[in-house]
XYZ file of C-alpha atoms in Angstrom:
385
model
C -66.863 51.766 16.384
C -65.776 54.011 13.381
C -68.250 56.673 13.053
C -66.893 59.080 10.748
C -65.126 58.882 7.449
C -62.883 61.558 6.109
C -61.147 61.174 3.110
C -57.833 62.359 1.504
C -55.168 61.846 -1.364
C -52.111 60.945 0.944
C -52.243 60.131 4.356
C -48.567 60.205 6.557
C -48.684 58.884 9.681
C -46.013 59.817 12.221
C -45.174 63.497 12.774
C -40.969 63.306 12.929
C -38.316 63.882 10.311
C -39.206 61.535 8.148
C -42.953 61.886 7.880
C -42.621 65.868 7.668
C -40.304 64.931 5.028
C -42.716 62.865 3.011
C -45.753 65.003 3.675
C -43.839 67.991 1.807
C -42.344 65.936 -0.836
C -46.185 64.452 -1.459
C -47.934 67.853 -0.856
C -45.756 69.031 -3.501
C -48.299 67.479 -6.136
C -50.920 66.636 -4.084
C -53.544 69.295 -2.921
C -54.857 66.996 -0.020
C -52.210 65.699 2.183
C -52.691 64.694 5.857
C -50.584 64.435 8.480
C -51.145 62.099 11.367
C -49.338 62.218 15.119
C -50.597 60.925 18.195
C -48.588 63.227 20.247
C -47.871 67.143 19.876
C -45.974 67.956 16.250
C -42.506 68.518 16.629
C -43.155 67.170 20.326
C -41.943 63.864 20.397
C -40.262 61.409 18.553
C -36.466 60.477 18.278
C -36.225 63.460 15.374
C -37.411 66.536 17.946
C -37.550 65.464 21.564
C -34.082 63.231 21.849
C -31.708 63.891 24.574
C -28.804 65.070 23.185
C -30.845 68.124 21.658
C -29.590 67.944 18.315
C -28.678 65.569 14.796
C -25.792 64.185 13.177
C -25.983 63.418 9.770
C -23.297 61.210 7.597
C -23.016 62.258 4.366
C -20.627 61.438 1.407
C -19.054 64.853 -0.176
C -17.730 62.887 -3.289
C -17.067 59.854 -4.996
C -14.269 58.968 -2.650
C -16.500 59.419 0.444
C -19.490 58.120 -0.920
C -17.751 54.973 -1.817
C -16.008 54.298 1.435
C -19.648 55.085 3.355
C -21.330 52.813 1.056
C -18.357 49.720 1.915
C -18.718 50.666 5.887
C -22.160 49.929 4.858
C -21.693 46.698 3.776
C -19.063 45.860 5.811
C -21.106 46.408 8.886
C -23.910 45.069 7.879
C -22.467 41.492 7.224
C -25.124 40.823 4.646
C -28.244 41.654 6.801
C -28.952 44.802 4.646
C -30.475 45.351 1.178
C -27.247 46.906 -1.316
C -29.720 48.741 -3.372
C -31.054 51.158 -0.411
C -27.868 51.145 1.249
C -26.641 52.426 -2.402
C -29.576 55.037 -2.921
C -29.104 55.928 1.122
C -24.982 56.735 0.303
C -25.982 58.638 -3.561
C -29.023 60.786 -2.244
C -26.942 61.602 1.209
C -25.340 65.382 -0.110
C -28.919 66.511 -0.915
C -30.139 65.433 2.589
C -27.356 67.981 3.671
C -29.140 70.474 1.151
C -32.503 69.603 2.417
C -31.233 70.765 6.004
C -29.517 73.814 5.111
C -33.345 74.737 3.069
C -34.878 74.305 6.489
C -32.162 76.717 8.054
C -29.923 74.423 9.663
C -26.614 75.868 10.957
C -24.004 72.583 11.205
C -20.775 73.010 13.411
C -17.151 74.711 12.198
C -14.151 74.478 13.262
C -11.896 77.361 13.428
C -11.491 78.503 10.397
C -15.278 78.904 9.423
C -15.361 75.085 7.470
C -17.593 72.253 8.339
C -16.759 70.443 11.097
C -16.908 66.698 9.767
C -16.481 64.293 12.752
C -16.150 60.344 13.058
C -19.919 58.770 13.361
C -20.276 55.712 15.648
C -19.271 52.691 13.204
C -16.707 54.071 10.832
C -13.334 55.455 10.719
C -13.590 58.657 8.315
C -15.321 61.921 9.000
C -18.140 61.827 7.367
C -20.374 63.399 9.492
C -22.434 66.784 10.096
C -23.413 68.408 14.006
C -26.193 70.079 14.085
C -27.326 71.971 17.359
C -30.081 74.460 15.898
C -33.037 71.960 16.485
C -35.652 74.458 17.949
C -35.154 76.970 14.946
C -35.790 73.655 12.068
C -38.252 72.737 14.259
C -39.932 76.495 13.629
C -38.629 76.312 9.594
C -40.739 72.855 9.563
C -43.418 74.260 10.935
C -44.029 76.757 8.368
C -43.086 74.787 5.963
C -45.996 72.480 6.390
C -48.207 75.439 6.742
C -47.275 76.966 3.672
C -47.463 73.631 1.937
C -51.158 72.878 2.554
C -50.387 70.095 4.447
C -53.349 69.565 6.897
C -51.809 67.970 10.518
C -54.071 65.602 12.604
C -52.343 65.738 16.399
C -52.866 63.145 19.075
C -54.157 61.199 16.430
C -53.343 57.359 17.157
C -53.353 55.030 14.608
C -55.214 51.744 15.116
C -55.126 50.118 11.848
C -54.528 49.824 8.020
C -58.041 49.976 5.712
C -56.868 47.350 3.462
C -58.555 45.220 0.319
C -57.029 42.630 -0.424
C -53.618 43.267 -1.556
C -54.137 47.042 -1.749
C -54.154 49.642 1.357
C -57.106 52.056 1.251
C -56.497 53.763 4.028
C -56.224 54.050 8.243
C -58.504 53.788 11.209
C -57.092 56.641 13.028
C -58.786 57.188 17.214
C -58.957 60.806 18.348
C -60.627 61.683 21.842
C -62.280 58.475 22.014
C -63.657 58.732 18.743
C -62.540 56.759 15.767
C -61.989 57.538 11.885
C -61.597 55.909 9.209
C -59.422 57.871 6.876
C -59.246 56.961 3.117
C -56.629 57.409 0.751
C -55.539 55.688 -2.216
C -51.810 56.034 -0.478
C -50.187 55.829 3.039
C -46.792 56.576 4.297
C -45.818 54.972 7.792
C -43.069 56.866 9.606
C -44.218 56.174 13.191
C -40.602 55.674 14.574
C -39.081 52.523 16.201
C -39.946 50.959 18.971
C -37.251 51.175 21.275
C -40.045 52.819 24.175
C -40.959 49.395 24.115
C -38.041 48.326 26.180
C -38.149 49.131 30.168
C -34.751 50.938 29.734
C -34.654 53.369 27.193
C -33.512 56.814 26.328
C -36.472 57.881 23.948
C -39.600 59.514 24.035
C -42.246 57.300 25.774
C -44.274 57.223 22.222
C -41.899 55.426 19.859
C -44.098 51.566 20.665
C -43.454 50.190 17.167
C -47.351 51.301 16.074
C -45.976 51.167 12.651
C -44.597 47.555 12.933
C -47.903 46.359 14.356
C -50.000 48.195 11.743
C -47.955 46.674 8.702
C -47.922 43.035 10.463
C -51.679 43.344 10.979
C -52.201 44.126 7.359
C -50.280 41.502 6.498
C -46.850 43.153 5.540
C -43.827 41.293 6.830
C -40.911 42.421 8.904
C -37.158 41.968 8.545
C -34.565 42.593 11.041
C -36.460 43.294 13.797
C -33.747 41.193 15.894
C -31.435 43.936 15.785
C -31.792 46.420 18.738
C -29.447 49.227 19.238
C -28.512 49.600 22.479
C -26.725 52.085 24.885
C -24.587 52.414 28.244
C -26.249 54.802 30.187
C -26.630 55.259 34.257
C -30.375 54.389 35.495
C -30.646 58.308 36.243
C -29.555 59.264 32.373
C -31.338 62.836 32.347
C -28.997 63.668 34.929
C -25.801 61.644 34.420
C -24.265 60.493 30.904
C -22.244 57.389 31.043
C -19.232 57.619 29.404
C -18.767 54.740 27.372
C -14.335 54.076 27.064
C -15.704 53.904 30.951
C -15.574 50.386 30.356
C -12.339 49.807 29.393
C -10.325 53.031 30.605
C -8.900 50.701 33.400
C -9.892 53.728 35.792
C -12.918 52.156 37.514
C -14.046 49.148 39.154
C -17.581 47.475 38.245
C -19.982 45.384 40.771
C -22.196 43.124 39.320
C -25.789 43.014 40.948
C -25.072 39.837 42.923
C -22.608 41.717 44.647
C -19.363 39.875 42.522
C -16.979 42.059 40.583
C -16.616 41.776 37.459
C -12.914 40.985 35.883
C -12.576 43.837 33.396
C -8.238 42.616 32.938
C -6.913 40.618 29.906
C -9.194 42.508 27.286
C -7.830 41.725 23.658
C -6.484 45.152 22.475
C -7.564 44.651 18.958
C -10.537 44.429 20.191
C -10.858 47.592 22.446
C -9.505 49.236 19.556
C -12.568 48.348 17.216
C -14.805 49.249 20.145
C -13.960 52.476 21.140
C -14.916 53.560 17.188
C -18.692 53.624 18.796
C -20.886 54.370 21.371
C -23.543 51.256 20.803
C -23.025 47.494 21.916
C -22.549 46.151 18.514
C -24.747 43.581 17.289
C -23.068 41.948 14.740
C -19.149 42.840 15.645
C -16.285 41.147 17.412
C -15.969 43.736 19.671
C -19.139 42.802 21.469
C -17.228 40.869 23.522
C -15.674 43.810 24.839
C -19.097 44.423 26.104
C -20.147 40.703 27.277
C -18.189 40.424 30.389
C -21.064 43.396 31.423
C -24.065 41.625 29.998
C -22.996 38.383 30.839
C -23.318 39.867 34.711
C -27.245 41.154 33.949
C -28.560 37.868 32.535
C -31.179 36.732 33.895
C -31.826 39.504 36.628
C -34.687 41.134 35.414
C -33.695 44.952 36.277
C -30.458 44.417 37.128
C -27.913 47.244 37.371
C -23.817 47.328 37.656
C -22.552 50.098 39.682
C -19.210 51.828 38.909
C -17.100 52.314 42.133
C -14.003 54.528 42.138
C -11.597 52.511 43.991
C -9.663 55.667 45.263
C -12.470 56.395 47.651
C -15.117 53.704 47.137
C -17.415 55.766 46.199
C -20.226 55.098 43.521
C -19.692 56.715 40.628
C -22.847 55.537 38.256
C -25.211 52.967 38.103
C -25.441 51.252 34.558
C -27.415 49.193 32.298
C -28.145 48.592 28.284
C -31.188 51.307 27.241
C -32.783 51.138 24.009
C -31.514 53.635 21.645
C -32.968 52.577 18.169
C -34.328 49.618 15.708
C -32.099 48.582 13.285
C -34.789 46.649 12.004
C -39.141 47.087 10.521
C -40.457 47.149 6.882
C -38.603 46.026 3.979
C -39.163 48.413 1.174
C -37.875 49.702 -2.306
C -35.952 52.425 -3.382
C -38.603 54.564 -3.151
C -40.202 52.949 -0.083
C -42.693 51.236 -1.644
C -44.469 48.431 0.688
C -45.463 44.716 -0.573
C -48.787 46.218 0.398
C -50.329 48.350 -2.764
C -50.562 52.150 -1.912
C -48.600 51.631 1.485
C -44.992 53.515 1.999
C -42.282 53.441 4.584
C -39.970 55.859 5.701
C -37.070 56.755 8.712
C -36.844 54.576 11.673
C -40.087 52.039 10.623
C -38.427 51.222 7.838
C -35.923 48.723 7.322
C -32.869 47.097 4.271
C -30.501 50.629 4.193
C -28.661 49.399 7.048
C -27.987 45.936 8.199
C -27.894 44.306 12.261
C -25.612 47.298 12.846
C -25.664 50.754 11.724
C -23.223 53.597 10.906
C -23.769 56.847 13.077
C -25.559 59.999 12.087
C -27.508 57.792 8.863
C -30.456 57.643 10.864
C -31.519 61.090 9.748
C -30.256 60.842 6.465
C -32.035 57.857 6.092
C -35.401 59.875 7.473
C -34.618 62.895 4.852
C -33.987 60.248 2.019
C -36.814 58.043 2.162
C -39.075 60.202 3.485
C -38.709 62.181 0.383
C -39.118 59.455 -2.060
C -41.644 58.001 -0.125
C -43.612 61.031 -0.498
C -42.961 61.948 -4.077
C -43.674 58.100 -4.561
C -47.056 58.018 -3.156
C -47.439 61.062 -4.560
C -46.811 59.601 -8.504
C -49.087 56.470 -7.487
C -52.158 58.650 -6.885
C -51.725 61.193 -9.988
C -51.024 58.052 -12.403
């Protein structure tokens, strides 16, 4: 029962990169801006807790590289993504960069002092950014938020939209056992994926796909959703990272769970070619089939695991499986991640249309920077107009 009603101008719900982003872009106009997280801030999430400890962000430099980002795009996507977002995603990517480097972020050189621009997963040109300085944005963040006004609401969990009609109002948010219903003429959903939702995975235990269930309660479709990304990884990740070209190095020998191996000979080169250009079991590539010799082995055996054997001394090397990484998939929006739901936003991993069934690496977060800022300066506009 919803015994207490607070109200506000903006309301963001989901404490990583994306809804810090829009909760600075909106508190930029707005004097009451609240920001919602049913964990810690800066606790969990795929933006602050993730297991490799740091970001990589693909950017495009100049025309050249913004074009040839914006075709991988497409060309990856095989029509399952929305051009215009993909387009705004590719423009607005060089002042993500100068977003990060506002919030103190020191990216990688090589050995000369110069960026060090690496290959993401997905693509063939360096177009991406390391960055390894997570606790010290983390601490920029922080202060950012304080300095901004920005009122945070932790171990807040969202239980659902306030909507009229064809308008959001608002959300029921549940706090110790008590509930509130908190009212503002706009929202901003950036509550992750849901990848957590998966037995295997290699996020945070929080990422459940609240926001997905909030917009479909309220009515708000879905697209995409389909489209998991997932991983190789041993069973004991935290301790052991699978190395992917594992798979096809020719070095090991795999066991399937029923005790068969598994004939890893005969693989098309072309196609081991296209795979080793990323980590990820592709969704919508050829080169999947690189991969379905493996997951042809797990169907059907719920928990199933193939174990890696050197054959030089029989020993087990790892124990494999696919773990959820990411959603390629959630709420279609607009450029400026407007909602078919009045006064309802969507940014970062929630969100859906910038990239397709398959996604190129390192645009996650510049995707979260992005949207998350014209989300917030958005909802921001909708409530001073």
């Amino acid at each position: 029962m919803v015994r207490i009603c607070r109200e506000a101008q903006c309301v963001v719900v989901g404490g990583g990169l994306a809804g810090v982003r829009a909760a600075l872009a909106a508190g930029r106009r707005l004097s009451h801006v609240v920001l919602v997280c049913k964990g810690r801030l800066f606790g969990s999430g795929s933006s602050f807790a993730n297991i490799n400890g740091g970001w990589g962000l693909t950017y495009g430099g100049t025309d050249v590289e913004r074009e040839a980002l914006y075709l991988a795009i497409a060309v990856l996507s095989q029509g399952t993504n929305i051009p215009a977002l993909s387009r705004v995603l590719v423009e607005e990517s060089e002042r993500a960069v100068q977003d990060l480097l506002a919030y103190g972020a020191r990216f990688r050189t090589d050995g000369n002092g110069r960026l060090l621009r690496v290959v993401p997963c997905f693509c063939t040109r360096p177009l991406a950014l390391l960055l390894d300085n997570l606790a010290e944005i983390r601490d920029n963040l922080q202060a950012q938020l304080r300095a901004s006004g920005v009122q945070t609401w932790e171990r807040c969990r969202a239980v659902e939209l306030v909507a009229d009609g064809a308008t959001c109002r608002g959300v029921v948010v549940e706090r110790d056992g008590e509930y509130i219903r908190l009212l503002a003429p706009s929202v901003i959903l950036a509550t992750g994926g849901n990848a957590a939702s998966w037995p295997r995975t290699i996020v945070s235990p929080d990422l459940t796909g609240d926001g997905y269930r909030l917009a479909l309660e309220a009515g708000v479709g879905l697209i995409n959703t389909e489209y998991t990304q997932w991983v190789w990884e041993d069973v004991a990740f935290h301790r052991y990272r699978f190395p992917v070209h594992a798979l096809w190095s020719g070095r090991w020998r795999f066991r399937a769970p029923d005790g068969s191996e598994i004939d890893v000979c005969g693989l098309e080169e072309n196609l081991v070619r296209q795979r080793r250009l990323h980590v990820p079991i592709s969704n919508l590539q050829k080169d999947r089939q690189v991969d379905e010799r493996f997951l042809r082995a797990l169907a059907d055996i719920q928990d199933g695991v193939i174990d890696v054997i050197d054959p030089a001394t029989d020993r087990l090397v790892y124990r494999i499986c696919p773990h959820a990484q990411a959603s390629n998939g959630g709420i279609p929006i607009d450029e400026h991640g407007r909602t078919s739901l009045t006064g309802l936003f969507a940014a970062g991993e929630v969100a859906a249309g910038m990239h397709g069934g398959d996604r190129v690496g390192g645009t996650m977060i510049t995707n979260c920077l992005v949207f998350g800022r014209r989300a917030g300066m958005a909802a921001a506009r909708s409530v001073c107009s």
